[in-house]
XYZ file of C-alpha atoms in Angstrom:
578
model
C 91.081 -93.234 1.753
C 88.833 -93.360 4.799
C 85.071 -92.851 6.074
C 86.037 -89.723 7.484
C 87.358 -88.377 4.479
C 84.160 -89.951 1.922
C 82.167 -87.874 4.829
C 84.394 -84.986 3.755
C 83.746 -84.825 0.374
C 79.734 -85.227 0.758
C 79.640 -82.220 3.126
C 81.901 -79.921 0.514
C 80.043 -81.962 -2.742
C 76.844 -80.126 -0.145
C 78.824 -76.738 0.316
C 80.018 -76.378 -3.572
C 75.916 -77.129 -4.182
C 74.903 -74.470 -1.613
C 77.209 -72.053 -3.518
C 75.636 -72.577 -6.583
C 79.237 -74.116 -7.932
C 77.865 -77.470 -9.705
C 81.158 -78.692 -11.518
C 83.030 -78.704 -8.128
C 80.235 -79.972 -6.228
C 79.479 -83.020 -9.082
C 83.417 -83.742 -8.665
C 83.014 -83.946 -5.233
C 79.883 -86.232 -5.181
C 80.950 -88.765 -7.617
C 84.242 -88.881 -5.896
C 82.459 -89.806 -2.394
C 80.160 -91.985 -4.316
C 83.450 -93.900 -5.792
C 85.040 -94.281 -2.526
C 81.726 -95.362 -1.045
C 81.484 -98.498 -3.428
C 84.642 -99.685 -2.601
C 84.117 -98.933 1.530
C 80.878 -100.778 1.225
C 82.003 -103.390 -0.763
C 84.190 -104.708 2.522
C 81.902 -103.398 5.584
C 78.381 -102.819 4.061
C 76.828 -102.649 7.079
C 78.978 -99.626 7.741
C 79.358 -97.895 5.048
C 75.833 -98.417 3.158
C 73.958 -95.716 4.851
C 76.841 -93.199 3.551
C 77.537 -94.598 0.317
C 73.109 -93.833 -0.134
C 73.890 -90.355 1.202
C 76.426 -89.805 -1.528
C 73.915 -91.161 -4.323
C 71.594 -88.994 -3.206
C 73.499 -86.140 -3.464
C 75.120 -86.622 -6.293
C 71.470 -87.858 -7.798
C 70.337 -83.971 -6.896
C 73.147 -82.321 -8.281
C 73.186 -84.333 -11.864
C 69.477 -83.191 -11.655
C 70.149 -79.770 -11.041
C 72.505 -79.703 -14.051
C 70.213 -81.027 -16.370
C 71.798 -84.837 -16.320
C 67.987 -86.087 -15.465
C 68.296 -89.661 -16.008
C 71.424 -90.736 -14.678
C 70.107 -88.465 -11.634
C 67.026 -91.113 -11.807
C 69.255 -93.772 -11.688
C 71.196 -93.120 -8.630
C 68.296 -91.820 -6.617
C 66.423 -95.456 -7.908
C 70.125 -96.781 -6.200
C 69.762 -94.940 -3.360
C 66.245 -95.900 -2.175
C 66.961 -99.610 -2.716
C 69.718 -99.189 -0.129
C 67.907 -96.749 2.216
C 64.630 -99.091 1.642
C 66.701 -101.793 3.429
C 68.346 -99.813 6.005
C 65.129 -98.441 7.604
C 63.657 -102.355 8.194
C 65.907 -101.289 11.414
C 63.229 -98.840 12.223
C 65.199 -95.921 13.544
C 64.251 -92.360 12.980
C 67.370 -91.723 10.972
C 67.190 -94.719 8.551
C 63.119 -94.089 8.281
C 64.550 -89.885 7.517
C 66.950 -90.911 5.114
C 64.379 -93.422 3.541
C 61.925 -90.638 3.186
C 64.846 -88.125 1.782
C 65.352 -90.902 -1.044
C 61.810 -91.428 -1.648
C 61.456 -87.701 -2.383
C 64.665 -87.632 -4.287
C 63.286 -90.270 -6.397
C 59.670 -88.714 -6.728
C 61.326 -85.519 -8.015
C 63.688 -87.630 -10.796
C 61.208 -89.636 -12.191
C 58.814 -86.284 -12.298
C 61.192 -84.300 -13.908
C 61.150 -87.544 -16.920
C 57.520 -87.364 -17.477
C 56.587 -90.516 -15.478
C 54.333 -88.452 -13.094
C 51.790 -91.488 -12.406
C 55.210 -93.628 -10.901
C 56.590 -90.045 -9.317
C 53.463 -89.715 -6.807
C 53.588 -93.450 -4.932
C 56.975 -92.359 -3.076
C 56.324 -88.870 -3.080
C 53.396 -89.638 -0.684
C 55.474 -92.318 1.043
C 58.125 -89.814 1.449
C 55.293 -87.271 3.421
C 53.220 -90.292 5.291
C 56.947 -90.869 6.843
C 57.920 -87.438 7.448
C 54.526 -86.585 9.216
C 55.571 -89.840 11.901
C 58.328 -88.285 12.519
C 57.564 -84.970 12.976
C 55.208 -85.906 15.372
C 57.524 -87.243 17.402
C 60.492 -84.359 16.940
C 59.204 -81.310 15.271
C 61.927 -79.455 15.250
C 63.897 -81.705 13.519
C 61.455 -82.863 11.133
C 58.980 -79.859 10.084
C 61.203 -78.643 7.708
C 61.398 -81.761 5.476
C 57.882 -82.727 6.034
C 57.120 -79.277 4.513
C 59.771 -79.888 1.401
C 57.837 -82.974 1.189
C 54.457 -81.470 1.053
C 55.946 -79.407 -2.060
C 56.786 -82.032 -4.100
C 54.004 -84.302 -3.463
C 51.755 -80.887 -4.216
C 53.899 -81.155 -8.144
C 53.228 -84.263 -8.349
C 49.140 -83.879 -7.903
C 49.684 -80.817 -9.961
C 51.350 -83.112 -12.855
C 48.301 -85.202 -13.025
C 45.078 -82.815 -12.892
C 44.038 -83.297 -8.953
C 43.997 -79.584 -8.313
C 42.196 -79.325 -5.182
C 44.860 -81.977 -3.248
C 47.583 -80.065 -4.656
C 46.273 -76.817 -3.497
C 45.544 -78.266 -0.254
C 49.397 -79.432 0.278
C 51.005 -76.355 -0.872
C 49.497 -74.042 1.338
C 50.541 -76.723 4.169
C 54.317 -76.772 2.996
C 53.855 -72.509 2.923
C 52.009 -72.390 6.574
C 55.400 -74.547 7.899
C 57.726 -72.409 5.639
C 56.667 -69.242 7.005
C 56.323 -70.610 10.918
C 60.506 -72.217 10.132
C 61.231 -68.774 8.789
C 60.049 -66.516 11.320
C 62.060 -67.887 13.901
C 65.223 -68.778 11.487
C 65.057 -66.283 8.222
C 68.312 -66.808 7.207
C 67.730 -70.321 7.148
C 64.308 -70.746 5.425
C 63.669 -67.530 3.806
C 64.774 -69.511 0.395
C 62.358 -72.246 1.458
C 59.670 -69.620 2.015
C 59.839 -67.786 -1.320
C 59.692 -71.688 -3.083
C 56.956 -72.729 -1.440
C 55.020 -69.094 -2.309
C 56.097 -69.669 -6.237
C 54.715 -73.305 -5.454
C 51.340 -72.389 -3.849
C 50.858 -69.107 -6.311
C 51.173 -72.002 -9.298
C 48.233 -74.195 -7.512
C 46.005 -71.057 -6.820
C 46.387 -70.044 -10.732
C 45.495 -73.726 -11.050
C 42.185 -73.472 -9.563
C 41.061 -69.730 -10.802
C 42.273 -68.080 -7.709
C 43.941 -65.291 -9.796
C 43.799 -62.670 -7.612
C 45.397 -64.172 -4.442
C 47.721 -66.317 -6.778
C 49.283 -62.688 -8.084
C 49.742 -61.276 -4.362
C 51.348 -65.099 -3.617
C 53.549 -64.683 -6.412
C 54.556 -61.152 -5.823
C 56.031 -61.650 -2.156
C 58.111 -64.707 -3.580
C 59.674 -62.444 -6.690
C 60.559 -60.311 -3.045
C 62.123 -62.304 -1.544
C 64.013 -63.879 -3.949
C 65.412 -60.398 -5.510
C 66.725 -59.695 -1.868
C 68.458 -63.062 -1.857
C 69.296 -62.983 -5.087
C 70.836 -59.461 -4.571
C 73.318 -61.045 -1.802
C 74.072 -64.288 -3.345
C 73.354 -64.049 -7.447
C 74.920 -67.157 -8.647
C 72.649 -69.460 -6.040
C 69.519 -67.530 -6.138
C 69.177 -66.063 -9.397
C 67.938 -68.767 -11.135
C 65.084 -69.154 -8.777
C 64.107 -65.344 -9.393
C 64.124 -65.770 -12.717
C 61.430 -68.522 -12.865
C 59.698 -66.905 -10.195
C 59.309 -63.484 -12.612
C 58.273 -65.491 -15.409
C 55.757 -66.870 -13.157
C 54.655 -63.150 -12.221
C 54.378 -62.094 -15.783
C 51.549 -65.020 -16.074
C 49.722 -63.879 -12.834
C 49.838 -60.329 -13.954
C 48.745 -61.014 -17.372
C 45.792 -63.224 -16.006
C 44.643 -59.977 -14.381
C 45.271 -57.924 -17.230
C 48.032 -56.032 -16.394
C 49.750 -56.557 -19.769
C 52.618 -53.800 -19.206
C 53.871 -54.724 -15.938
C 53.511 -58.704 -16.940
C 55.837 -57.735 -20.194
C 58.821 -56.327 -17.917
C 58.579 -59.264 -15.689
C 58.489 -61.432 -18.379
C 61.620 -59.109 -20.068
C 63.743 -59.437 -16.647
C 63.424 -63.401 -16.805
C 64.343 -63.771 -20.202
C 67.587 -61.656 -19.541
C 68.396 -63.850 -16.384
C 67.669 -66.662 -18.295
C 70.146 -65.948 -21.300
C 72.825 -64.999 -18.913
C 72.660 -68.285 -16.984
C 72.571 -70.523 -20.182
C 75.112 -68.926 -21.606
C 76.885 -70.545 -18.726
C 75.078 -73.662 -18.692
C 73.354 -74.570 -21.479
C 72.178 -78.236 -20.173
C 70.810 -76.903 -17.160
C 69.373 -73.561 -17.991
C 67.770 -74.045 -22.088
C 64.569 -75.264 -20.774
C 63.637 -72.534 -18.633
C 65.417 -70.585 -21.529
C 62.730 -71.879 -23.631
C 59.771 -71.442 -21.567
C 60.696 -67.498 -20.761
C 60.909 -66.902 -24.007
C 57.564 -68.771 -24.901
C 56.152 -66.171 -22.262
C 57.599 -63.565 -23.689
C 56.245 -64.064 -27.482
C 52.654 -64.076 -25.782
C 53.523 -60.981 -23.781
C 54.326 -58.943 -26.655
C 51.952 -60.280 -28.886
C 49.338 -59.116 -26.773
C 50.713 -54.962 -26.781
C 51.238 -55.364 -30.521
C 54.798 -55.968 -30.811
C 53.978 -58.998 -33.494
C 57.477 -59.315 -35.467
C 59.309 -59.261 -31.726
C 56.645 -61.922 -30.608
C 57.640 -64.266 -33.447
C 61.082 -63.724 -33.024
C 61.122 -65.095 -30.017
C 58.278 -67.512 -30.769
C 61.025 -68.818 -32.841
C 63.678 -69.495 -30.674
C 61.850 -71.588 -28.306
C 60.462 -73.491 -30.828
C 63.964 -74.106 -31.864
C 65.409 -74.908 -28.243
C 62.352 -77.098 -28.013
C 62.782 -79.180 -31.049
C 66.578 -79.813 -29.445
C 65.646 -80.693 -26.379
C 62.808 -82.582 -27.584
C 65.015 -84.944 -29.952
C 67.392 -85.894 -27.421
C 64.329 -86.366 -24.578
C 60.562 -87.008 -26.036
C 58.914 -87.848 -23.153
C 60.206 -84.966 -21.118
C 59.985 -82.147 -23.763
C 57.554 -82.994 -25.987
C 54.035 -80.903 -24.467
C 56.727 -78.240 -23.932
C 57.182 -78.108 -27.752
C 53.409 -78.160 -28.288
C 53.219 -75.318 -26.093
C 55.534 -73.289 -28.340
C 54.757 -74.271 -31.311
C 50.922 -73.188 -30.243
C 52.547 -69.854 -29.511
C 54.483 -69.516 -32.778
C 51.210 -70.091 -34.489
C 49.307 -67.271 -32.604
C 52.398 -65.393 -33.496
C 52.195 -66.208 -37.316
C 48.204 -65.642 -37.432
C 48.996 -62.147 -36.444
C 50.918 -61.486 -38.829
C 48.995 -62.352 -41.439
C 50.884 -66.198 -42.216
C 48.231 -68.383 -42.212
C 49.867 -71.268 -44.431
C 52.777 -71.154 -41.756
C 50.454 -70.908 -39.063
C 48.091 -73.984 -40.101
C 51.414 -76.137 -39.829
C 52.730 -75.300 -36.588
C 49.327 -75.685 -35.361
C 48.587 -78.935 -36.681
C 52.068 -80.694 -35.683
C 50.869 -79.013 -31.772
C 47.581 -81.433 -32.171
C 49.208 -83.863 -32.764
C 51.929 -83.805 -30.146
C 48.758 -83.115 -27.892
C 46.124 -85.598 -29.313
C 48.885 -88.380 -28.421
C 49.543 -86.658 -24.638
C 45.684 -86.649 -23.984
C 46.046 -90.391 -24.551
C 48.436 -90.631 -21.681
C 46.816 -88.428 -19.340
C 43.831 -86.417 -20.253
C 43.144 -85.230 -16.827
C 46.081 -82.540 -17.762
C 46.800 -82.324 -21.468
C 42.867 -82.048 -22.315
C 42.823 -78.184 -21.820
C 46.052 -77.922 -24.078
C 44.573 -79.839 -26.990
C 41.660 -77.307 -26.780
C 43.706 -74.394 -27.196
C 45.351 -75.951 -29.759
C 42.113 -76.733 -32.026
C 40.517 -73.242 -30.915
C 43.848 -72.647 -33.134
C 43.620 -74.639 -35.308
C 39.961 -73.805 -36.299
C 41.339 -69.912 -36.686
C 44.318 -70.634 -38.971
C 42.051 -73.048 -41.056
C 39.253 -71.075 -41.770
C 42.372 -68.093 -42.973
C 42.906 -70.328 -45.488
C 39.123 -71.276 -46.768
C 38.995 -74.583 -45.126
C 35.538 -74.205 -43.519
C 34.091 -77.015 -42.860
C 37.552 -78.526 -41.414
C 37.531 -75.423 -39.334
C 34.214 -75.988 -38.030
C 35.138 -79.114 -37.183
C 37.924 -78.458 -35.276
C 35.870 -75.381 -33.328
C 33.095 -77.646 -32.259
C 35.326 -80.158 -30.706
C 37.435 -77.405 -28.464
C 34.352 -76.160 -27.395
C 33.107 -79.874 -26.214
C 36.295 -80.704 -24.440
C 35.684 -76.942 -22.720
C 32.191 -76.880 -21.638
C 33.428 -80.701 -19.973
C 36.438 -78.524 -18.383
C 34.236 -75.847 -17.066
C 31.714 -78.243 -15.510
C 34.462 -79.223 -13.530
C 36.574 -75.978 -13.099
C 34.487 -73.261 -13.848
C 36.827 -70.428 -12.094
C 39.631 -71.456 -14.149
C 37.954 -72.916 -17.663
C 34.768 -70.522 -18.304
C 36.937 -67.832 -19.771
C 38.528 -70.249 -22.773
C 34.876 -71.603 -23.076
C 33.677 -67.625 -24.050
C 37.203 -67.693 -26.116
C 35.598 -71.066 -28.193
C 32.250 -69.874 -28.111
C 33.235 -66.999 -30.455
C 36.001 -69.104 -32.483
C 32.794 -70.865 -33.149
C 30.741 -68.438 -34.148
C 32.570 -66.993 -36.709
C 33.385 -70.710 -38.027
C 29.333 -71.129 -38.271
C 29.296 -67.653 -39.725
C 32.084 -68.868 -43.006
C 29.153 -71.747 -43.547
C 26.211 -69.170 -43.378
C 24.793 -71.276 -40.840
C 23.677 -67.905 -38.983
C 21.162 -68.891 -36.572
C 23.833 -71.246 -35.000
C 26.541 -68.796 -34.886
C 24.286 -66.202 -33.325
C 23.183 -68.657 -30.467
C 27.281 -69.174 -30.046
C 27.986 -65.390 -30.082
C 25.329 -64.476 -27.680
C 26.738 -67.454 -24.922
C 30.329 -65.907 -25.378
C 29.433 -62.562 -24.881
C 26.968 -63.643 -21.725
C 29.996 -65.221 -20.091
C 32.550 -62.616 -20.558
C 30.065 -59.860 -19.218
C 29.892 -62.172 -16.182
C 33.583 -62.248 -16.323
C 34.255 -58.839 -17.032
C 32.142 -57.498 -13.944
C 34.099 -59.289 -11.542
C 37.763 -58.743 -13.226
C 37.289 -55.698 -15.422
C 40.932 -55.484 -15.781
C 41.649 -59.372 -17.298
C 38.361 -59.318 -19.387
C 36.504 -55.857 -20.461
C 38.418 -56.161 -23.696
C 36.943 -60.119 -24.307
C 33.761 -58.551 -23.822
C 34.609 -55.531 -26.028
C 35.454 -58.383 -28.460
C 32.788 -60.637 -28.296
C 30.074 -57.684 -28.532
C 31.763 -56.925 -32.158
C 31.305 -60.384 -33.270
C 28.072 -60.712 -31.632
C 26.983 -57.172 -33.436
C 28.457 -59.242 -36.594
C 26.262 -61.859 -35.793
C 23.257 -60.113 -35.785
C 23.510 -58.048 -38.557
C 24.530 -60.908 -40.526
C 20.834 -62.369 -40.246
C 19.660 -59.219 -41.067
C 18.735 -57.728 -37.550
C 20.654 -54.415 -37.820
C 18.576 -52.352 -35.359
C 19.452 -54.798 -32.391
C 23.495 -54.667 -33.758
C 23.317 -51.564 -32.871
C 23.717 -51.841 -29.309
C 26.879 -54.340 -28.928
C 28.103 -52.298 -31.572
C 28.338 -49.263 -29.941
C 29.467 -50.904 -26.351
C 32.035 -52.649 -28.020
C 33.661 -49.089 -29.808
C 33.056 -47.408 -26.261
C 35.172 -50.109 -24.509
C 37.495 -50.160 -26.632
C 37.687 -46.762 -27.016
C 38.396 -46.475 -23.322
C 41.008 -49.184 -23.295
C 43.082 -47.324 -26.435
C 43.011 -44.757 -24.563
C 45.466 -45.703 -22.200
C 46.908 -48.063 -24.197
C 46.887 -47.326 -28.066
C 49.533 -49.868 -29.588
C 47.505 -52.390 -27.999
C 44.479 -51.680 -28.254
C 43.901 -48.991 -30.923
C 43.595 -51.627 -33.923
C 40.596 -53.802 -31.726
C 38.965 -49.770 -31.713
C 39.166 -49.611 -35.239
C 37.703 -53.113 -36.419
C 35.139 -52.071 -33.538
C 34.226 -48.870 -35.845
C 34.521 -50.846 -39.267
C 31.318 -52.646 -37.697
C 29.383 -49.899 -36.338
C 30.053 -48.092 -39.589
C 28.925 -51.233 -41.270
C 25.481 -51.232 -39.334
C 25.000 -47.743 -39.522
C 25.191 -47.734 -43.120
C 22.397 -50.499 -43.100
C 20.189 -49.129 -40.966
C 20.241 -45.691 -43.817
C 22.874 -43.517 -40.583
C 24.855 -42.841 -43.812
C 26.555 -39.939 -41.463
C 27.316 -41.242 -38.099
C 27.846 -44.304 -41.048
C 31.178 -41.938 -42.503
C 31.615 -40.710 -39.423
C 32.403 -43.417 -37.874
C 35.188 -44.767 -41.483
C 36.463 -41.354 -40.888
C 37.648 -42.206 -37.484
C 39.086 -45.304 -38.219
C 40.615 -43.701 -41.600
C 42.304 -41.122 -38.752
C 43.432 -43.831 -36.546
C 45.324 -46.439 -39.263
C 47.087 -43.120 -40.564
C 48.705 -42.520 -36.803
C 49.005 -46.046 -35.978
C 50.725 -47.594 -38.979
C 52.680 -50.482 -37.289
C 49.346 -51.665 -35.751
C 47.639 -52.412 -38.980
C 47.560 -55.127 -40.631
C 46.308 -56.039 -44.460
C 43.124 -56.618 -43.587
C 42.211 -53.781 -41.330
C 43.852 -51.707 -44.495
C 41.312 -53.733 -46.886
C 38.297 -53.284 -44.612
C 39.074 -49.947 -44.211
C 38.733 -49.034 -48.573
C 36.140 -51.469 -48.543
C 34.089 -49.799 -45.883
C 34.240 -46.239 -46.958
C 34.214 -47.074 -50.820
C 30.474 -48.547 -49.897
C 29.648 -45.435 -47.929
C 31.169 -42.844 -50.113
C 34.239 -41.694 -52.097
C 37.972 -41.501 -50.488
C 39.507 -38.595 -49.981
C 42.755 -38.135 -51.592
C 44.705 -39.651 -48.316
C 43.205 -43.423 -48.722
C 45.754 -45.749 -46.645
C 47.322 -48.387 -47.838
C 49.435 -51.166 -46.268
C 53.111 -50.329 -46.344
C 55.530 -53.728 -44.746
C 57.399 -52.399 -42.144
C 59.166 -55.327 -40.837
């Protein structure tokens, strides 16, 4: 065989890829790749630059199918040849030597070695920026896939601001490239949108991150509609994506369809291929247990809680260093999901093997993995204290809340809101230690912050508020200030009262723990009416909304009203109906 023909089967290795046919277009590469070798091995001078094209390729495509570190190797190949070719100094060595230097950024990313993945990935953009200074038109559009990757990279290690600041540079040149060539860079567009909308999220922007986000999902459901098998992976990370952004804003329903739609792409393409497709598999369905955990829908939540915990342990086996903080991040979930449903020994486990996997991350790289520990010990503190371990619990809540008030100094747009979320956790852990001056200084900081919160995004955070005025109402009856519990008291059963309005299953048992305190503090204060009426209305709501209820709103609920008064002959009790 010839040059011409190793040329031949890079550009149709290029054309299977395009299609979205990977089998044909890895036969294709490694095949060129082979030939190559043997070319080189007699006229390297020739045949070099084309046997690093076909590494390249085929480095991309192994990639793609979820062969990550024999892609690394071949890209590592590839540079060391391209490295040498562009001493030359022409524009096309110095191009292809920036192509392989983002190749290579993106491989050793992908493996966890972020730290190694950003020297060439801003080699790769200092050389595409030379060069499209000198030919624009023939250089923009790598400079801006460039500008993308070196953006993930920054991402991958904490530096928010610089990775913002790239992203919306690769999105300017996207959408400049695409309104004069749409066909062309319409798929490069809606990328770089998912790209940026992840970097404003980063930084707190929620808001304009959502309206990023929602003109990507466009675009990519009108290319995906035309060519399924090459852009329907893409739309399905890109509505996974949305059901975060919507869900940061509060918009719970629409973020569980979005999240619904991507985990029915998802399964569809992994049934295919499983290599390349189980760890977005994973992560949709991670989404999707928080998504219906947060309307209610707690035994569908841990089922799929479940299953990416599984996929996750399999993928994490086989590759630690790439799948491990994934794992933490389900496991996490599947904790949240077992609290709810009243599991706490499973819980504590889950959560405990998540700080660990995170405690030994934070090690690595702090700058990213710190706010993930914190969520995990704002868990952990929760599923300890369920099982009477208080001062352990304590503990662990007074160390989330350090490493968040050191996030929010930083961050404050994007931390404050898990600060008020710690705040409360501990509260309530000061409360289980009747150390009740403490926990009311805690209570009254978290609900201060979510107010704040709450008047700028009513839709993401009037239910934290409605939350943290119950426990703050707690609070302060607790040390034995019922007339001022009053107040949060009532605010927190008129939010919530508002919010279960429009959406009972979600909201409907928050109402009724809501009235279980104002009952509690109008029975203290002698209101022994407004007391009953008040366990009347919350006897009314756990007999029409069953599935909601858990045992202990059922044992609050005879506890409450057996203090007030007797039960009528229709007292509720907990029936299982999983």
């Amino acid at each position: 065989m010839t040059g011409p023909q190793a040329k031949s089967l890079i550009e149709s290795a290029l054309s299977f890829s395009r299609q979205g046919q990977w089998s044909e277009a890895l036969d294709k590469a490694e095949t060129a790749v082979s030939l190559y070798r043997v070319l080189a091995e007699e006229q390297s001078s020739a045949f070099n630059p084309g046997l690093a094209e076909a590494l390249d390729i085929l480095a991309n495509i192994l990639s793609e199918i979820g062969e990550k570190e024999k892609a690394l190797a071949f890209a590592e190949e590839a540079l060391a040849l391209r490295r040498v070719l562009a001493d030359s100094g022409s524009d096309t060595f110095i191009a292809d030597l920036a192509f392989s230097l983002n190749t290579y950024a993106t491989c050793l990313g992908e493996l966890g070695h972020c730290r190694g993945a950003l020297i060439p990935a801003r080699e790769a953009v200092q050389n595409y920026r030379l060069l499209t200074a000198r030919q624009p038109h023939r250089f923009a559009p790598a400079l801006a896939m460039a500008l993308n990757n070196l953006a993930n990279r920054l991402s991958e290690l904490g530096q928010r601001e610089e990775a913002l600041t790239f992203a919306q540079e690769a999105a300017a040149l996207y959408r400049q490239l695409a309104d004069v060539l749409p066909n062309r860079f319409m798929p490069d567009l809606a990328g770089s949108l998912n790209n940026l909308s992840n970097r404003l999220s980063a930084l707190g922007q929620r808001e304009e991150a959502l309206t990023v986000m929602q003109e990507s999902v466009a675009f990519y459901k009108d290319l995906s509609a035309h060519q399924p098998e090459l852009f329907t992976p893409a739309l399905a990370t890109a509505l996974n994506n949305l059901a975060n952004k919507l869900n940061d804003l509060g918009r719970r329903d629409e973020a569980l369809e979005a999240a619904q739609e991507s985990v029915t792409h998802f399964r569809f393409l992994t049934a295919a291929r499983p290599q390349a497709f189980t760890p977005q598999l994973a992560m949709a369905l991670n989404s999707l247990s928080n998504r219906l955990r947060d309307i209610g829908q707690r035994e569908e939540a841990l089922t799929q809680a479940q299953e990416s915990v599984a996929l996750r342990r399999r993928l994490t086996a086989s590759q630690p260093d790439v799948y491990q903080q994934d794992l933490a991040v389900s496991l996490n979930t599947l904790a949240n999901s077992l609290s709810a449903l009243n599991r706490p020994e499973q819980a504590l486990t889950a959560t405990q093997e998540a700080v660990a996997i995170r405690r030994s991350l934070v090690k690595t790289r702090p700058e990213v993995f710190t706010q993930d520990l914190a969520a995990s010990l704002n868990t952990l503190a929760n599923n300890l204290s369920a099982l009477g371990y208080y001062e352990e619990a304590l503990v662990a809540a007074e160390e989330a809340v350090s490493l968040r008030r050191t996030l929010a100094a930083g961050y404050p747009d994007v931390f404050i809101p898990n600060l008020a979320g710690s705040l409360n956790t501990l509260a309530n852990r000061l409360s289980d230690l009747e150390r009740v001056e403490e926990a009311l200084v805690a209570a009254r900081e978290a609900a201060q912050l979510y107010r704040a919160l709450a008047a700028n995004r009513p839709a993401a955070f009037t239910h934290h508020l409605a939350g943290s005025l119950n426990n703050l109402a707690n609070r302060l009856s607790h040390i034995g200030q019922h007339e001022c519990a009053l107040a949060p008291a009532k605010e927190a059963v008129n939010l919530y009262r508002d919010l279960a309005e429009n959406r009972p299953q979600t909201f409907t048992a928050d109402l009724a723990l809501a009235l279980n305190t104002l009952a509690n503090i109008l029975n203290k204060t002698g209101q022994k009416e407004e007391a009953l009426a008040a366990a009347n209305l919350y006897r009314t709501l756990a007999a029409a909304h069953t599935k909601v209820f858990d045992p202990h709103h059922i044992a609050s609920l005879n506890t409450l009203t057996e203090m007030i008064g007797p039960l009528p002959s229709n007292r509720v009790e907990w029936q299982d109906h999983g």
